[in-house]
Coordinates of C-alpha atoms in Angstrom, one line a residue:
Chain A
X992 CA 113.3 106.9 93.5
X993 CA 113.9 109.7 96.1
X994 CA 111.9 109.2 99.3
X995 CA 110.9 111.5 102.3
X996 CA 112.0 108.5 104.7
X997 CA 115.2 107.4 106.3
X998 CA 116.4 104.1 104.6
X999 CA 114.1 101.2 105.8
X1000 CA 112.0 103.3 108.2
X1001 CA 109.2 101.0 109.3
X1002 CA 105.9 101.9 107.5
X1003 CA 106.5 104.2 104.5
X1004 CA 110.4 103.5 104.2
X1005 CA 109.6 99.8 103.8
X1006 CA 106.8 100.6 101.3
X1007 CA 109.1 102.6 99.2
X1008 CA 111.6 99.7 99.1
X1009 CA 108.8 97.2 98.2
X1010 CA 107.6 99.3 95.5
X1011 CA 110.9 99.6 93.9
X1012 CA 111.7 95.9 94.3
X1013 CA 108.4 94.9 92.8
X1014 CA 108.9 97.2 89.7
X1015 CA 112.4 95.8 89.1
X1016 CA 111.0 92.2 89.4
X1017 CA 108.2 92.7 87.1
X1018 CA 110.1 94.7 84.6
X1019 CA 112.7 92.1 84.1
X1020 CA 115.5 94.6 83.5
X1021 CA 113.6 96.9 81.1
X1022 CA 113.1 99.4 83.8
X1023 CA 115.4 99.9 86.8
X1024 CA 114.3 101.7 90.0
X1025 CA 117.1 102.6 92.5
X1026 CA 116.1 103.9 96.1
X1027 CA 117.5 107.0 97.8
X1028 CA 116.7 107.8 101.4
X1029 CA 115.6 111.3 102.4
X1030 CA 118.7 113.7 102.0
X1031 CA 120.7 111.3 99.9
X1032 CA 120.0 113.3 96.7
X1033 CA 117.1 115.3 97.6
X1034 CA 115.8 116.7 100.9
X1035 CA 112.8 114.9 102.5
X1036 CA 110.4 117.8 101.8
X1037 CA 111.7 118.8 98.3
X1038 CA 110.5 115.7 96.6
X1039 CA 107.6 117.1 94.7
X1040 CA 110.0 120.0 93.2
X1041 CA 112.7 117.5 92.4
X1042 CA 110.3 115.0 90.4
X1043 CA 108.4 118.0 88.9
X1044 CA 111.6 119.5 87.5
X1045 CA 112.8 116.3 86.0
X1046 CA 115.7 116.2 88.3
X1047 CA 114.8 112.6 89.3
X1048 CA 112.1 110.3 87.6
X1049 CA 110.3 109.1 90.7
X1050 CA 109.6 109.9 94.3
X1051 CA 107.9 108.3 97.4
X1052 CA 106.3 110.7 99.7
X1053 CA 103.0 112.0 101.2
X1054 CA 100.6 114.6 99.7
X1055 CA 100.2 116.5 103.1
X1056 CA 103.8 117.8 102.7
X1057 CA 102.6 120.1 99.9
X1058 CA 99.7 121.6 101.9
X1059 CA 101.6 125.0 102.1
X1060 CA 101.8 125.6 98.5
X1061 CA 98.7 123.5 97.4
X1062 CA 96.0 124.0 100.1
X1063 CA 93.9 120.8 98.8
X1064 CA 96.9 118.4 98.9
X1065 CA 96.3 117.0 102.2
X1066 CA 92.9 115.5 101.1
X1067 CA 95.3 112.9 99.2
X1068 CA 96.9 111.9 102.5
X1069 CA 94.3 112.4 105.2
X1070 CA 91.8 114.8 106.6
X1071 CA 90.6 115.2 110.2
X1072 CA 87.4 113.2 110.7
X1073 CA 87.8 112.0 107.1
X1074 CA 88.0 108.8 105.2
X1075 CA 89.7 105.7 106.5
X1076 CA 92.3 103.7 104.5
X1077 CA 89.7 101.3 102.7
X1078 CA 87.3 104.2 102.0
X1079 CA 90.1 106.4 100.8
X1080 CA 91.3 103.8 98.1
X1081 CA 87.5 103.5 97.0
X1082 CA 87.4 107.3 96.7
X1083 CA 90.7 107.5 94.7
X1084 CA 90.3 104.5 92.4
X1085 CA 86.4 104.2 92.0
X1086 CA 84.8 107.6 92.8
X1087 CA 86.6 110.2 90.9
X1088 CA 89.5 111.0 93.4
X1089 CA 92.5 109.9 91.0
X1090 CA 91.3 112.3 88.2
X1091 CA 91.1 115.2 90.6
X1092 CA 94.6 114.3 92.0
X1093 CA 96.1 114.3 88.5
X1094 CA 94.4 117.6 87.8
X1095 CA 95.9 119.1 91.1
X1096 CA 99.4 117.8 90.4
X1097 CA 99.5 118.4 86.5
X1098 CA 100.8 122.0 87.0
X1099 CA 103.5 120.6 89.1
X1100 CA 104.6 118.2 86.4
X1101 CA 104.1 114.9 88.2
X1102 CA 101.8 111.8 87.9
X1103 CA 100.5 110.5 91.4
X1104 CA 99.6 107.0 92.6
X1105 CA 98.6 105.7 96.0
X1106 CA 101.6 103.7 97.0
X1107 CA 101.2 102.5 100.7
X1108 CA 99.1 103.2 103.8
X1109 CA 100.3 103.4 107.4
X1110 CA 96.7 103.3 108.6
X1111 CA 95.0 105.5 111.1
X1112 CA 97.1 107.4 113.4
X1113 CA 96.7 107.8 117.3
X1114 CA 95.7 111.0 118.7
X1115 CA 99.1 111.7 120.2
X1116 CA 101.2 111.6 123.4
X1117 CA 100.3 114.0 126.2
X1118 CA 102.3 115.0 129.3
X1119 CA 98.9 115.7 131.2
X1120 CA 95.4 114.4 130.9
X1121 CA 93.1 116.4 128.7
X1122 CA 89.9 116.9 130.7
X1123 CA 88.2 119.4 128.4
X1124 CA 88.6 122.1 125.9
X1125 CA 90.2 124.4 128.4
X1126 CA 93.2 122.3 128.9
X1127 CA 94.1 122.8 125.2
X1128 CA 94.5 126.6 125.5
X1129 CA 98.2 127.4 125.1
X1130 CA 99.2 123.9 125.0
X1131 CA 102.3 123.5 122.8
X1132 CA 101.8 120.4 120.6
X1133 CA 103.9 119.1 117.8
X1134 CA 101.4 118.2 115.1
X1135 CA 101.4 117.8 111.3
X1136 CA 98.8 118.3 108.3
X1137 CA 95.4 119.8 108.7
X1138 CA 95.1 118.7 112.4
X1139 CA 97.8 121.4 113.2
X1140 CA 95.1 124.1 112.1
X1141 CA 92.4 122.4 114.0
X1142 CA 94.5 122.3 117.2
X1143 CA 95.3 126.0 116.7
X1144 CA 91.7 126.8 116.4
X1145 CA 90.9 125.3 119.7
X1146 CA 93.6 127.5 121.3
X1147 CA 96.7 125.2 121.2
X1148 CA 100.0 126.3 119.8
X1149 CA 101.2 123.9 117.1
X1150 CA 104.9 123.5 116.4
X1151 CA 106.8 121.6 113.8
X1152 CA 109.7 120.2 115.6
X1153 CA 111.5 117.5 113.5
X1154 CA 111.2 113.8 114.8
X1155 CA 114.7 113.8 115.9
X1156 CA 114.2 116.6 118.4
X1157 CA 111.1 115.6 120.0
X1158 CA 112.5 113.9 123.0
X1159 CA 114.8 116.7 124.1
X1160 CA 111.9 119.1 123.6
X1161 CA 109.6 117.0 125.8
X1162 CA 112.4 116.7 128.5
X1163 CA 113.0 120.4 128.5
X1164 CA 109.3 120.9 128.8
X1165 CA 109.4 123.2 125.7
X1166 CA 106.4 121.1 124.3
X1167 CA 103.5 119.5 126.0
X1168 CA 102.3 117.0 123.5
X1169 CA 103.3 115.1 120.3
X1170 CA 101.2 113.8 117.6
X1171 CA 103.5 111.1 115.8
X1172 CA 101.9 108.4 113.9
X1173 CA 100.7 105.0 115.3
X1174 CA 102.1 102.6 117.9
X1175 CA 104.5 100.9 115.4
X1176 CA 106.4 104.2 114.7
X1177 CA 105.8 105.6 118.1
X1178 CA 107.2 102.6 120.2
X1179 CA 110.8 103.4 119.6
X1180 CA 110.8 107.1 120.0
X1181 CA 111.0 107.1 123.8
X1182 CA 107.9 109.4 123.8
X1183 CA 106.0 107.2 126.6
X1184 CA 108.7 108.1 129.2
X1185 CA 107.9 111.7 129.1
X1186 CA 104.1 111.9 127.8
X1187 CA 102.3 108.8 129.4
X1188 CA 98.9 109.7 128.3
X1189 CA 98.2 107.9 124.9
X1190 CA 95.2 109.3 123.2
X1191 CA 92.5 107.7 120.7
X1192 CA 90.8 108.3 118.4
X1193 CA 93.2 109.9 116.0
X1194 CA 90.7 112.3 114.6
X1195 CA 93.5 114.3 113.1
X1196 CA 94.9 111.6 110.8
X1197 CA 92.4 108.8 110.4
X1198 CA 94.2 107.7 107.2
X1199 CA 98.0 107.3 106.2
X1200 CA 98.1 107.3 102.4
X1201 CA 101.6 107.4 100.9
X1202 CA 102.1 108.6 97.2
X1203 CA 104.4 107.7 94.5
X1204 CA 105.1 110.7 92.1
X1205 CA 106.5 110.1 88.6
X1206 CA 107.8 112.8 86.4
X1207 CA 105.2 113.6 83.5
X1208 CA 107.9 113.6 80.8
X1209 CA 109.3 110.1 82.3
X1210 CA 105.8 108.8 82.6
X1211 CA 104.6 109.6 79.1
X1212 CA 107.6 108.1 77.6
X1213 CA 106.9 104.7 79.1
X1214 CA 105.3 102.1 77.0
X1215 CA 102.1 100.8 78.0
X1216 CA 103.1 97.7 79.8
X1217 CA 105.8 99.4 81.8
X1218 CA 103.2 102.0 82.8
X1219 CA 100.8 99.1 84.0
X1220 CA 103.8 97.6 86.0
X1221 CA 104.4 100.8 87.8
X1222 CA 100.7 101.4 88.5
X1223 CA 100.0 98.0 89.8
X1224 CA 103.4 97.9 91.9
X1225 CA 101.9 101.1 93.6
X1226 CA 98.3 99.6 94.0
X1227 CA 99.8 96.3 95.5
X1228 CA 101.5 98.3 98.2
X1229 CA 98.4 100.1 99.3
X1230 CA 97.2 96.6 100.4
X1231 CA 100.4 95.3 101.8
X1232 CA 101.5 98.4 103.6
X1233 CA 98.2 98.6 105.3
X1234 CA 98.3 94.9 106.4
X1235 CA 101.9 95.4 107.5
X1236 CA 101.0 98.5 109.5
X1237 CA 98.2 96.7 111.1
X1238 CA 100.3 93.8 112.3
X1239 CA 103.1 96.1 113.5
X1240 CA 100.8 98.5 115.3
X1241 CA 99.1 95.4 117.1
X1242 CA 102.3 94.1 118.3
X1243 CA 103.7 97.5 119.4
X1244 CA 100.5 98.7 121.1
X1245 CA 100.4 95.5 123.2
X1246 CA 104.0 96.1 124.0
X1247 CA 103.4 99.8 125.0
X1248 CA 100.5 99.1 127.2
X1249 CA 102.3 96.0 128.8
X1250 CA 105.2 98.0 129.9
X1251 CA 103.1 100.0 132.4
X1252 CA 103.3 103.8 133.0
X1253 CA 101.2 104.4 129.8
X1254 CA 97.3 104.8 129.9
X1255 CA 95.3 104.6 126.9
X1256 CA 92.9 107.6 127.0
X1257 CA 89.8 108.8 125.1
X1258 CA 89.5 112.5 124.2
X1259 CA 86.5 114.0 126.1
X1260 CA 83.4 114.5 124.0
X1261 CA 83.7 118.2 124.3
X1262 CA 87.2 118.0 122.6
X1263 CA 86.0 115.9 119.9
X1264 CA 83.0 118.0 119.1
X1265 CA 85.0 121.2 119.2
X1266 CA 87.5 119.8 116.9
X1267 CA 85.0 118.4 114.5
X1268 CA 83.4 122.2 114.4
X1269 CA 86.8 123.6 113.7
X1270 CA 87.5 121.2 111.0
X1271 CA 84.3 121.8 109.3
X1272 CA 85.2 125.5 109.1
X1273 CA 88.7 124.8 108.0
X1274 CA 87.5 122.5 105.2
X1275 CA 84.9 125.1 104.0
X1276 CA 87.8 127.6 103.7
X1277 CA 89.9 125.2 101.7
X1278 CA 87.0 124.6 99.3
X1279 CA 86.7 128.4 98.9
X1280 CA 90.3 128.8 97.9
X1281 CA 89.9 127.8 94.2
X1282 CA 87.5 126.1 91.8
X1283 CA 89.5 122.8 91.9
X1284 CA 89.8 122.9 95.7
X1285 CA 86.0 123.1 95.7
X1286 CA 85.7 120.2 93.5
X1287 CA 88.0 118.1 95.5
X1288 CA 86.4 118.8 98.6
X1289 CA 82.8 118.1 97.2
X1290 CA 84.0 114.8 95.8
X1291 CA 85.7 113.8 99.1
X1292 CA 82.6 114.6 101.1
X1293 CA 80.4 112.8 98.7
X1294 CA 82.5 109.7 99.0
X1295 CA 82.4 109.9 102.8
X1296 CA 78.6 110.4 102.8
X1297 CA 78.2 107.4 100.3
X1298 CA 80.5 104.9 102.3
X1299 CA 79.5 105.9 105.9
X1300 CA 76.8 103.3 106.4
X1301 CA 78.9 100.3 105.7
X1302 CA 81.9 102.0 107.4
X1303 CA 80.0 102.1 110.6
X1304 CA 78.5 98.7 110.3
X1305 CA 81.8 97.0 109.3
X1306 CA 83.5 98.7 112.3
X1307 CA 80.9 97.3 114.5
X1308 CA 81.3 94.0 113.1
X1309 CA 85.1 94.1 113.4
X1310 CA 84.8 95.2 117.0
X1311 CA 82.5 92.2 117.7
X1312 CA 85.1 89.9 116.3
X1313 CA 88.1 91.4 118.1
X1314 CA 86.5 91.0 121.4
X1315 CA 89.2 89.7 123.7
Chain B
X396 CA 91.3 81.3 83.7
X397 CA 88.2 79.5 84.8
X398 CA 86.0 80.9 87.6
X399 CA 83.4 79.9 90.0
X400 CA 81.4 83.2 89.2
X401 CA 78.8 84.1 86.6
X402 CA 80.5 86.5 84.0
X403 CA 80.7 90.1 85.5
X404 CA 79.1 89.0 89.0
X405 CA 79.6 92.0 91.3
X406 CA 82.5 91.3 93.8
X407 CA 84.2 88.1 92.9
X408 CA 83.4 88.1 89.1
X409 CA 84.7 91.7 88.7
X410 CA 87.7 90.7 90.6
X411 CA 88.6 87.8 88.4
X412 CA 88.1 90.2 85.3
X413 CA 90.5 92.8 86.7
X414 CA 93.2 90.0 87.6
X415 CA 93.1 88.8 83.9
X416 CA 93.0 92.3 82.4
X417 CA 95.8 93.4 84.8
X418 CA 98.1 90.4 84.0
X419 CA 97.6 91.1 80.2
X420 CA 98.3 94.7 80.4
X421 CA 101.6 94.1 82.3
X422 CA 102.8 91.2 80.3
X423 CA 102.7 93.1 77.0
X424 CA 101.7 90.1 74.9
X425 CA 104.1 87.6 76.6
X426 CA 101.3 86.0 78.7
X427 CA 97.7 86.0 77.8
X428 CA 94.8 85.2 80.2
X429 CA 91.4 84.6 78.9
X430 CA 88.4 84.6 81.3
X431 CA 85.6 81.9 81.4
X432 CA 82.6 82.1 83.5
X433 CA 81.4 79.1 85.8
X434 CA 80.3 76.3 83.7
X435 CA 81.6 77.6 80.3
X436 CA 84.6 75.1 80.4
X437 CA 84.7 74.0 84.0
X438 CA 81.9 73.8 86.6
X439 CA 81.9 76.4 89.3
X440 CA 82.9 73.9 92.1
X441 CA 85.4 71.9 89.9
X442 CA 88.1 74.6 89.6
X443 CA 90.7 73.0 92.0
X444 CA 90.4 69.7 90.2
X445 CA 90.6 71.3 86.7
X446 CA 93.6 73.4 87.5
X447 CA 95.4 70.7 89.5
X448 CA 95.1 68.2 86.7
X449 CA 96.5 70.7 84.1
X450 CA 93.2 70.9 82.1
X451 CA 93.4 74.7 82.5
X452 CA 96.3 76.8 83.7
X453 CA 94.5 79.2 86.2
X454 CA 91.3 79.6 88.2
X455 CA 89.8 82.3 90.2
X456 CA 87.5 80.8 93.1
X457 CA 87.3 80.6 96.9
X458 CA 89.0 78.0 99.3
X459 CA 86.0 77.2 101.3
X460 CA 84.6 75.3 98.4
X461 CA 87.2 72.6 99.0
X462 CA 86.3 72.1 102.7
X463 CA 84.7 68.7 102.1
X464 CA 88.0 67.2 100.8
X465 CA 90.6 69.4 102.6
X466 CA 89.2 70.2 106.0
X467 CA 91.5 73.2 106.9
X468 CA 90.8 74.8 103.4
X469 CA 88.2 77.2 104.9
X470 CA 90.9 78.9 106.9
X471 CA 91.9 80.5 103.7
X472 CA 88.7 82.0 103.0
X473 CA 87.1 82.8 106.3
X474 CA 86.4 81.2 109.6
X475 CA 83.7 82.1 112.1
X476 CA 84.8 84.8 114.6
X477 CA 88.1 84.8 112.6
X478 CA 90.2 87.4 111.0
X479 CA 88.9 90.4 109.0
X480 CA 90.1 91.2 105.5
X481 CA 93.2 93.3 106.5
X482 CA 94.3 90.9 109.2
X483 CA 93.9 88.0 106.9
X484 CA 96.3 89.6 104.4
X485 CA 98.7 90.2 107.3
X486 CA 98.5 86.7 108.2
X487 CA 98.9 85.3 104.7
X488 CA 101.7 87.6 103.4
X489 CA 103.5 88.5 106.7
X490 CA 102.9 85.8 109.4
X491 CA 103.4 82.4 107.7
X492 CA 100.0 81.9 106.1
X493 CA 101.3 81.7 102.4
X494 CA 103.7 79.0 103.3
X495 CA 101.1 76.9 104.9
X496 CA 98.6 77.5 102.2
X497 CA 101.0 76.4 99.6
X498 CA 101.9 73.1 101.6
X499 CA 98.1 72.5 101.9
X500 CA 97.6 72.8 98.1
X501 CA 100.8 71.2 96.8
X502 CA 99.3 67.6 96.8
X503 CA 96.5 69.2 94.6
X504 CA 98.9 70.6 92.2
X505 CA 98.2 74.1 92.5
X506 CA 99.9 77.4 93.5
X507 CA 97.5 79.7 95.4
X508 CA 97.4 83.5 95.9
X509 CA 95.1 86.0 97.5
X510 CA 93.2 87.6 94.6
X511 CA 90.4 89.7 95.9
X512 CA 88.3 90.2 98.9
X513 CA 84.4 90.9 99.3
X514 CA 84.9 92.0 102.8
X515 CA 82.8 90.8 105.9
X516 CA 79.4 89.1 105.3
X517 CA 76.2 89.9 107.0
X518 CA 74.7 87.3 109.3
X519 CA 71.7 86.6 106.9
X520 CA 68.3 87.1 106.0
X521 CA 65.8 85.6 108.5
X522 CA 61.8 85.4 108.1
X523 CA 61.3 85.7 111.8
X524 CA 63.1 87.5 114.6
X525 CA 65.7 85.5 116.5
X526 CA 65.1 86.1 120.2
X527 CA 67.4 83.5 121.4
X528 CA 69.0 80.0 120.9
X529 CA 65.6 78.2 121.0
X530 CA 64.6 80.0 117.8
X531 CA 67.4 78.3 116.0
X532 CA 66.3 74.7 116.7
X533 CA 65.0 73.1 113.7
X534 CA 65.4 76.3 111.6
X535 CA 66.2 75.5 108.1
X536 CA 68.9 77.9 107.0
X537 CA 70.9 78.0 103.8
X538 CA 74.5 78.7 104.8
X539 CA 78.0 77.8 103.4
X540 CA 81.5 77.3 104.9
X541 CA 82.3 76.5 108.5
X542 CA 79.2 78.7 109.5
X543 CA 76.9 75.8 108.3
X544 CA 78.4 73.3 110.9
X545 CA 78.2 76.1 113.6
X546 CA 74.6 76.6 112.9
X547 CA 74.0 72.7 112.9
X548 CA 75.6 72.5 116.3
X549 CA 73.0 75.0 117.6
X550 CA 70.3 72.9 116.3
X551 CA 69.5 74.5 113.1
X552 CA 69.3 72.4 109.8
X553 CA 71.6 73.9 107.2
X554 CA 71.0 73.4 103.6
X555 CA 72.9 74.1 100.5
X556 CA 70.4 75.5 97.9
X557 CA 71.9 77.1 95.0
X558 CA 71.7 80.8 94.7
X559 CA 69.1 80.8 91.9
X560 CA 66.7 78.6 93.9
X561 CA 66.7 80.7 97.1
X562 CA 63.7 82.9 96.5
X563 CA 61.3 80.1 95.4
X564 CA 62.5 78.2 98.5
X565 CA 61.7 81.2 100.6
X566 CA 58.3 81.8 99.1
X567 CA 57.3 78.1 99.5
X568 CA 58.6 78.2 103.0
X569 CA 60.9 75.4 102.6
X570 CA 63.7 77.3 104.1
X571 CA 63.4 79.8 107.0
X572 CA 66.7 81.9 106.5
X573 CA 69.4 82.5 104.1
X574 CA 72.9 83.6 104.7
X575 CA 74.1 85.0 101.4
X576 CA 76.9 87.6 101.4
X577 CA 76.8 91.3 102.0
X578 CA 74.4 94.3 100.9
X579 CA 75.8 94.6 97.4
X580 CA 75.3 90.9 96.5
X581 CA 72.1 90.7 98.6
X582 CA 70.3 93.7 97.2
X583 CA 69.3 92.2 93.8
X584 CA 68.3 88.8 95.2
X585 CA 64.8 89.8 96.0
X586 CA 65.5 88.2 99.6
X587 CA 64.3 91.2 101.6
X588 CA 60.6 90.5 100.3
X589 CA 60.5 87.2 102.0
X590 CA 62.9 87.6 104.9
X591 CA 62.8 91.0 106.2
X592 CA 65.2 90.7 109.3
X593 CA 68.7 91.4 108.3
X594 CA 71.3 90.3 110.9
X595 CA 74.7 91.6 111.9
X596 CA 77.4 90.9 112.8
X597 CA 78.0 88.2 110.3
X598 CA 80.1 86.0 112.8
X599 CA 80.1 83.2 110.2
X600 CA 81.9 85.0 107.5
X601 CA 84.0 87.9 108.8
X602 CA 86.2 87.9 105.8
X603 CA 85.8 87.2 102.1
X604 CA 89.0 86.2 100.5
X605 CA 89.0 85.0 96.9
X606 CA 91.9 82.8 95.6
X607 CA 93.8 82.5 92.3
X608 CA 95.0 79.1 91.5
X609 CA 97.7 78.3 89.1
X610 CA 98.6 74.8 88.0
X611 CA 102.1 74.0 89.4
X612 CA 103.6 72.9 86.0
X613 CA 102.4 76.2 84.4
X614 CA 103.6 78.1 87.3
X615 CA 107.1 76.6 87.5
X616 CA 107.5 77.0 83.8
X617 CA 107.1 80.8 84.0
X618 CA 110.1 83.1 83.9
X619 CA 110.7 85.1 87.1
X620 CA 109.3 88.4 85.7
X621 CA 106.1 86.9 84.6
X622 CA 105.8 85.0 88.0
X623 CA 106.2 88.5 89.7
X624 CA 103.4 89.9 87.3
X625 CA 100.9 87.2 88.2
X626 CA 101.7 87.6 91.9
X627 CA 101.4 91.3 91.9
X628 CA 98.4 91.3 89.8
X629 CA 96.6 89.0 92.5
X630 CA 97.9 91.2 95.3
X631 CA 96.6 94.4 93.7
X632 CA 93.2 93.0 93.6
X633 CA 93.0 92.1 97.3
X634 CA 93.2 96.0 97.9
X635 CA 90.9 97.0 95.0
X636 CA 88.4 94.3 95.6
X637 CA 88.0 95.1 99.1
X638 CA 87.6 98.9 98.3
X639 CA 85.1 98.1 95.8
X640 CA 83.2 95.9 98.0
X641 CA 83.1 98.4 100.7
X642 CA 81.7 101.1 98.3
X643 CA 79.2 98.9 96.9
X644 CA 78.1 97.6 100.1
X645 CA 77.6 101.0 101.5
X646 CA 75.4 102.0 98.7
X647 CA 73.3 98.9 98.8
X648 CA 72.8 99.0 102.5
X649 CA 71.5 102.5 102.5
X650 CA 69.2 101.5 99.6
X651 CA 68.0 98.3 101.4
X652 CA 67.2 100.1 104.7
X653 CA 65.8 103.1 102.8
X654 CA 63.1 101.1 101.0
X655 CA 61.4 100.2 104.3
X656 CA 60.2 96.8 105.4
X657 CA 63.6 95.6 106.4
X658 CA 65.0 96.0 109.8
X659 CA 68.6 95.7 110.7
X660 CA 68.9 93.3 113.6
X661 CA 71.7 92.2 116.1
X662 CA 71.9 88.6 117.1
X663 CA 71.0 88.1 120.8
X664 CA 74.1 87.9 123.0
X665 CA 73.0 84.2 123.9
X666 CA 73.2 83.3 120.2
X667 CA 76.6 84.9 119.7
X668 CA 78.0 83.1 122.8
X669 CA 76.6 79.8 121.8
X670 CA 78.0 80.2 118.2
X671 CA 81.3 81.2 119.7
X672 CA 81.5 78.0 121.8
X673 CA 80.3 75.8 119.0
X674 CA 83.0 77.3 116.7
X675 CA 85.8 76.8 119.2
X676 CA 84.9 73.0 119.5
X677 CA 84.6 72.8 115.7
X678 CA 87.9 74.5 115.0
X679 CA 89.7 72.1 117.7
X680 CA 88.3 69.1 115.7
X681 CA 89.8 70.5 112.3
X682 CA 93.1 71.0 114.2
X683 CA 93.0 67.3 115.2
X684 CA 92.4 66.0 111.7
X685 CA 96.0 66.2 110.6
X686 CA 99.4 67.6 111.6
X687 CA 99.2 70.2 108.8
X688 CA 95.7 71.2 109.9
X689 CA 97.0 71.7 113.5
X690 CA 99.8 74.0 112.2
X691 CA 97.3 75.9 110.0
X692 CA 95.0 76.4 113.0
X693 CA 97.7 77.4 115.5
X694 CA 99.2 79.8 113.0
X695 CA 95.9 81.4 112.4
X696 CA 95.1 81.6 116.0
X697 CA 98.5 83.2 116.7
X698 CA 97.8 85.8 114.2
X699 CA 94.4 86.6 115.6
X700 CA 95.9 86.9 119.1
X701 CA 98.7 89.0 117.9
X702 CA 96.7 91.5 115.7
X703 CA 93.6 91.7 118.3
X704 CA 94.7 94.8 120.3
X705 CA 95.0 97.1 117.2
X706 CA 91.9 95.5 115.4
X707 CA 89.8 96.5 118.2
X708 CA 91.3 100.0 118.6
X709 CA 91.2 100.7 114.8
X710 CA 87.5 99.6 114.7
X711 CA 86.6 101.9 117.5
X712 CA 88.5 104.7 115.8
X713 CA 86.7 103.9 112.4
X714 CA 83.4 103.9 114.3
X715 CA 84.1 107.3 115.8
X716 CA 84.9 108.8 112.4
X717 CA 81.7 107.2 110.6
X718 CA 79.4 108.8 113.3
X719 CA 76.6 110.1 111.2

């Protein structure tokens, strides 16, 4: 299994390792998965091509990386203002998402499964306070996924600096803000020293689904019991990955805020509303890009409309319980 | 596998079926799990005894049913004002909960696993509006788990009427309120016709963990790969059960509120604060009941303190995304 992650990277790297270990434990020697970090055999962002071509049998990565060549792919990782982790799994497994995902990936030669979740992301680290939409004009922000296009439509200048170059770029002042992930992954980056305004909600990435990809010829060759073992190994990781992210994020958030110098900020209402409007237009354009993209968008939006009432009430209840 | 549920009961009944199907699919004929509804072989509330005695190899049930003979058992289903579903899994799998659970159940001859989750419960159906603590005095309320003791300490009279007798009891006026579960399970009960005030948050059951129990002698006899298959089949159901409950609850809540005649109510602050205080005293008494109970309570509370910051922020973010 090739991955898009450094070996053991908290979150998706650990998820990939657990998926591999779990398959090996359940298969009792009849199937063996070896794990390779990003770049060891296949570059981080070439996983889909390598698995689809049969160069390797399996990969662990994220669908949003294929957004450039498959416009609707991001729907299988996260969409701005979209489904949260539990609703996302409900859509994929119980409301038609899995069949659409398989249809989308079939021409690329791979079978996809949900295989981990890093939870909702924060809105990012900013060098200056964002008081309104005007502050975003010309702002150079490192951001991935559909959120990049949303920020562009609000007048910001999204860039795609690799994770390792973020700190020097902030130090030099060549970028103004960084959307990374969530507290657990953000804590060790050093970002807070140079961008002390930490924003929520992360409307750009409310979900953090990882995917396992299996080459179609390797997949169809598996007997039914090993197929079930691979599928359940992935499903179990959606739960454990999410619980793990929750715990790590909590510890890291307390740590970040406890060090001083960082303030937790809410985006102003005008920014949220502007982003919501820009995202609605963007999603409509993706839906217009092909018949399959339209069906994916419609299915996703139906799932969101259907789950919204309980999502809101369950969030209120969780908030009441977490009162500190 | 014997269960505490009627065959196919939405929520835990479906979870039990999926755990059995999943083990059978992965084991490829080397292990076979047959499912029995409550009462078919073993009564609903005799699962622990039957599995522990080796009468049957496996059961699917909930830990709170053993609260009478094992005071700390409820901590492995839900505690008033306690952990939500994702935090509960983090506690069990990553923060010491599983080892304590195994220690608690070892004298009873069973190995436990998390094996489904029905999510947070509502506060219940009430015939009259609750304006303050005085309204609870003498109120006859059907309620399970530690929440029953909390209501008792607030002056209410908890009763344990079986689910099938709730409607006639409400019609006759022999009870005033019913805590059942969540919208998906509540919708078909007919309760709304006789108790139209539907309360949130469900501070009494913020989590809905199911458990799988395997007899210790059956468990130790399994080879490692089949052990892994059983464990992962249960783990996968925690995720899928929770997603399934989320979806079903959303559909049912929209339906319940759309029919008219039912209002969604918030408990007054004095009731929440009174219940919180009563619960704190109750939990302290459980902690004092044995050395193991004390260690369970301390571990649970440490997990809650550690996850609280992200639980609150993630709930706020989910609420912002679900804005309708």
